[in-house]
Short mmCIF file of C-alpha atoms and ligand atoms in Angstrom, two decimals:
data_model
loop_
_atom_site.label_atom_id
_atom_site.label_comp_id
_atom_site.label_asym_id
_atom_site.label_seq_id
_atom_site.Cartn_x
_atom_site.Cartn_y
_atom_site.Cartn_z
CA UNK A 1 79.47 82.02 100.67
CA UNK A 2 83.15 82.04 99.81
CA UNK A 3 85.75 84.26 101.41
CA UNK A 4 87.54 86.62 99.07
CA UNK A 5 90.36 89.10 99.43
CA UNK A 6 90.97 92.74 98.76
CA UNK A 7 94.02 94.95 99.11
CA UNK A 8 94.15 98.28 100.94
CA UNK A 9 96.64 100.97 101.85
CA UNK A 10 96.23 103.60 104.55
CA UNK A 11 97.69 106.49 102.57
CA UNK A 12 100.43 108.89 103.77
CA UNK A 13 98.04 111.68 104.84
CA UNK A 14 96.00 109.41 107.12
CA UNK A 15 99.08 107.67 108.53
CA UNK A 16 100.78 111.03 109.27
CA UNK A 17 97.63 112.37 110.94
CA UNK A 18 97.61 109.37 113.31
CA UNK A 19 94.40 107.84 111.92
CA UNK A 20 95.74 104.32 111.24
CA UNK A 21 94.35 102.85 114.46
CA UNK A 22 90.89 104.37 113.99
CA UNK A 23 90.77 103.20 110.37
CA UNK A 24 91.83 99.66 111.27
CA UNK A 25 89.17 99.60 113.98
CA UNK A 26 86.47 100.51 111.43
CA UNK A 27 87.78 97.89 108.99
CA UNK A 28 87.63 95.13 111.62
CA UNK A 29 84.27 96.29 113.00
CA UNK A 30 82.87 95.84 109.49
CA UNK A 31 83.82 92.18 109.35
CA UNK A 32 87.11 92.28 107.46
CA UNK A 33 89.88 90.01 108.72
CA UNK A 34 93.45 91.26 108.33
CA UNK A 35 95.49 88.49 106.71
CA UNK A 36 98.64 90.54 106.05
CA UNK A 37 99.82 93.97 107.21
CA UNK A 38 102.97 95.99 106.59
CA UNK A 39 104.24 99.50 107.26
CA UNK A 40 106.19 100.65 104.24
CA UNK A 41 107.18 103.73 102.27
CA UNK A 42 106.95 103.82 98.49
CA UNK A 43 109.68 105.41 96.40
CA UNK A 44 108.45 107.71 93.64
CA UNK A 45 109.24 105.00 91.14
CA UNK A 46 107.25 102.30 93.03
CA UNK A 47 104.31 104.67 93.55
CA UNK A 48 104.36 105.42 89.82
CA UNK A 49 104.31 101.70 89.07
CA UNK A 50 101.40 101.07 91.46
CA UNK A 51 99.33 103.80 89.75
CA UNK A 52 100.58 103.05 86.22
CA UNK A 53 96.96 102.85 85.00
CA UNK A 54 96.63 106.60 85.70
CA UNK A 55 99.90 107.54 83.92
CA UNK A 56 98.22 109.79 81.34
CA UNK A 57 95.90 111.55 83.79
CA UNK A 58 96.61 115.20 84.76
CA UNK A 59 96.82 114.32 88.46
CA UNK A 60 99.43 111.54 88.01
CA UNK A 61 102.57 113.48 89.06
CA UNK A 62 100.84 114.94 92.10
CA UNK A 63 99.50 111.48 93.01
CA UNK A 64 102.95 109.88 92.78
CA UNK A 65 104.52 112.65 94.91
CA UNK A 66 101.79 112.35 97.53
CA UNK A 67 101.89 108.55 97.70
CA UNK A 68 105.66 108.55 98.24
CA UNK A 69 105.83 111.43 100.75
CA UNK A 70 105.59 109.25 103.87
CA UNK A 71 104.78 105.81 105.28
CA UNK A 72 101.70 103.82 104.26
CA UNK A 73 100.08 100.78 105.90
CA UNK A 74 99.45 98.01 103.35
CA UNK A 75 96.97 95.24 104.21
CA UNK A 76 95.32 92.22 102.66
CA UNK A 77 91.75 91.87 103.92
CA UNK A 78 89.45 88.84 103.87
CA UNK A 79 85.66 88.78 103.83
CA UNK A 80 82.79 87.54 101.72
CA UNK A 81 82.45 89.88 98.75
CA UNK A 82 85.57 91.72 99.96
CA UNK A 83 86.30 93.98 96.97
CA UNK A 84 82.80 95.41 96.57
CA UNK A 85 82.06 95.67 100.29
CA UNK A 86 85.37 97.43 100.96
CA UNK A 87 84.81 99.97 98.18
CA UNK A 88 81.48 100.73 99.86
CA UNK A 89 83.17 101.11 103.25
CA UNK A 90 85.79 103.57 101.94
CA UNK A 91 83.34 105.72 99.95
CA UNK A 92 83.73 107.86 96.83
CA UNK A 93 87.16 109.01 95.61
CA UNK A 94 86.22 112.64 96.28
CA UNK A 95 85.46 112.99 100.01
CA UNK A 96 82.87 115.68 99.26
CA UNK A 97 80.89 112.96 97.44
CA UNK A 98 81.58 110.18 99.96
CA UNK A 99 78.62 108.84 101.96
CA UNK A 100 78.29 109.58 105.68
CA UNK A 101 80.18 107.10 107.84
CA UNK A 102 82.60 106.02 105.10
CA UNK A 103 86.33 106.08 105.81
CA UNK A 104 86.96 108.78 103.22
CA UNK A 105 84.11 110.92 104.56
CA UNK A 106 85.64 110.63 108.02
CA UNK A 107 89.34 111.01 107.23
CA UNK A 108 90.04 112.27 103.68
CA UNK A 109 91.08 115.89 103.29
CA UNK A 110 90.90 116.22 99.48
CA UNK A 111 90.28 114.20 96.29
CA UNK A 112 94.03 113.52 96.20
CA UNK A 113 94.78 113.03 99.91
CA UNK A 114 91.84 110.71 100.40
CA UNK A 115 93.13 108.58 103.29
CA UNK A 116 92.80 105.08 101.87
CA UNK A 117 93.04 102.85 98.80
CA UNK A 118 90.79 99.92 97.96
CA UNK A 119 91.19 97.51 95.02
CA UNK A 120 88.53 97.82 92.32
CA UNK A 121 88.41 94.15 91.17
CA UNK A 122 89.42 90.67 92.31
CA UNK A 123 92.12 90.69 89.64
CA UNK A 124 93.61 93.99 90.81
CA UNK A 125 93.33 92.86 94.45
CA UNK A 126 95.58 89.90 93.63
CA UNK A 127 98.04 92.02 91.62
CA UNK A 128 98.23 94.75 94.26
CA UNK A 129 98.64 92.20 97.08
CA UNK A 130 101.54 90.60 95.21
CA UNK A 131 103.07 94.08 94.73
CA UNK A 132 103.52 94.37 98.53
CA UNK A 133 103.53 90.81 99.90
CA UNK A 134 105.30 87.63 98.87
CA UNK A 135 103.36 84.34 98.82
CA UNK A 136 105.20 83.23 101.95
CA UNK A 137 104.08 86.30 103.88
CA UNK A 138 100.50 85.95 102.66
CA UNK A 139 99.90 82.44 103.98
N1 LIG B 201 93.13 111.19 92.38
C1 LIG B 201 93.47 112.53 92.33
N2 LIG B 201 92.69 113.37 91.56
C2 LIG B 201 91.62 112.93 90.82
C3 LIG B 201 91.30 111.55 90.89
C4 LIG B 201 92.08 110.71 91.67
O1 LIG B 201 94.42 112.98 92.95
O2 LIG B 201 90.96 113.72 90.14
C5 LIG B 201 93.96 110.28 93.21
C6 LIG B 201 93.26 109.85 94.50
O3 LIG B 201 94.25 109.72 95.53
C7 LIG B 201 92.68 108.50 94.09
C8 LIG B 201 93.79 107.95 93.19
O4 LIG B 201 94.24 109.10 92.47
O5 LIG B 201 92.40 107.68 95.20
C9 LIG B 201 93.35 106.87 92.21
O6 LIG B 201 92.25 107.36 91.47
P1 LIG B 201 90.99 106.44 91.19
O7 LIG B 201 90.13 107.13 90.18
O8 LIG B 201 91.45 105.05 90.86
O9 LIG B 201 90.21 106.47 92.59
P2 LIG B 201 89.99 105.34 93.69
O10 LIG B 201 89.90 104.02 92.98
O11 LIG B 201 91.15 105.43 94.65
O12 LIG B 201 88.69 105.72 94.36
MG1 LIG B 202 91.07 103.15 91.54
#
């Protein structure tokens, strides 16, 4: 099996509530290796760029405001089948639909403030990683 990478962010709501440590513990306990990690805060403009794909959606402005309201923890994670397995670990976008034991079920407070991001494809994992980390920092 080959190791692959995904990108994640502990979102501002979860960071502010002091859940970063608990979330990182779950991530590591599920076999993901942290290969890069950074505490950062997005400007509105950078948050808008990160979620550009959702630009025409009704929740876009609220999403950009929420994602830039406080610090986030960005990480690159390594594991076999990282993207798919991590999406399973975080659970559905809407915490009311997220499976028991998933990070969103445990820590999300709403469909918007849903605690954590996970890339949805290998291609987006690479793009999102490069958005936060330079090549030098990654390796
Ligand atoms: N979001 C929202 N309202 C919605 C759908 C999504 O506020 O109706 C936010 C939520 O924070 C979500 C992010 O926009 O995580 C990106 O949406 P996407 O559908 O890509 O969900 P994800 O891939 O994060 O599960
Ligand atoms: Mg998505």
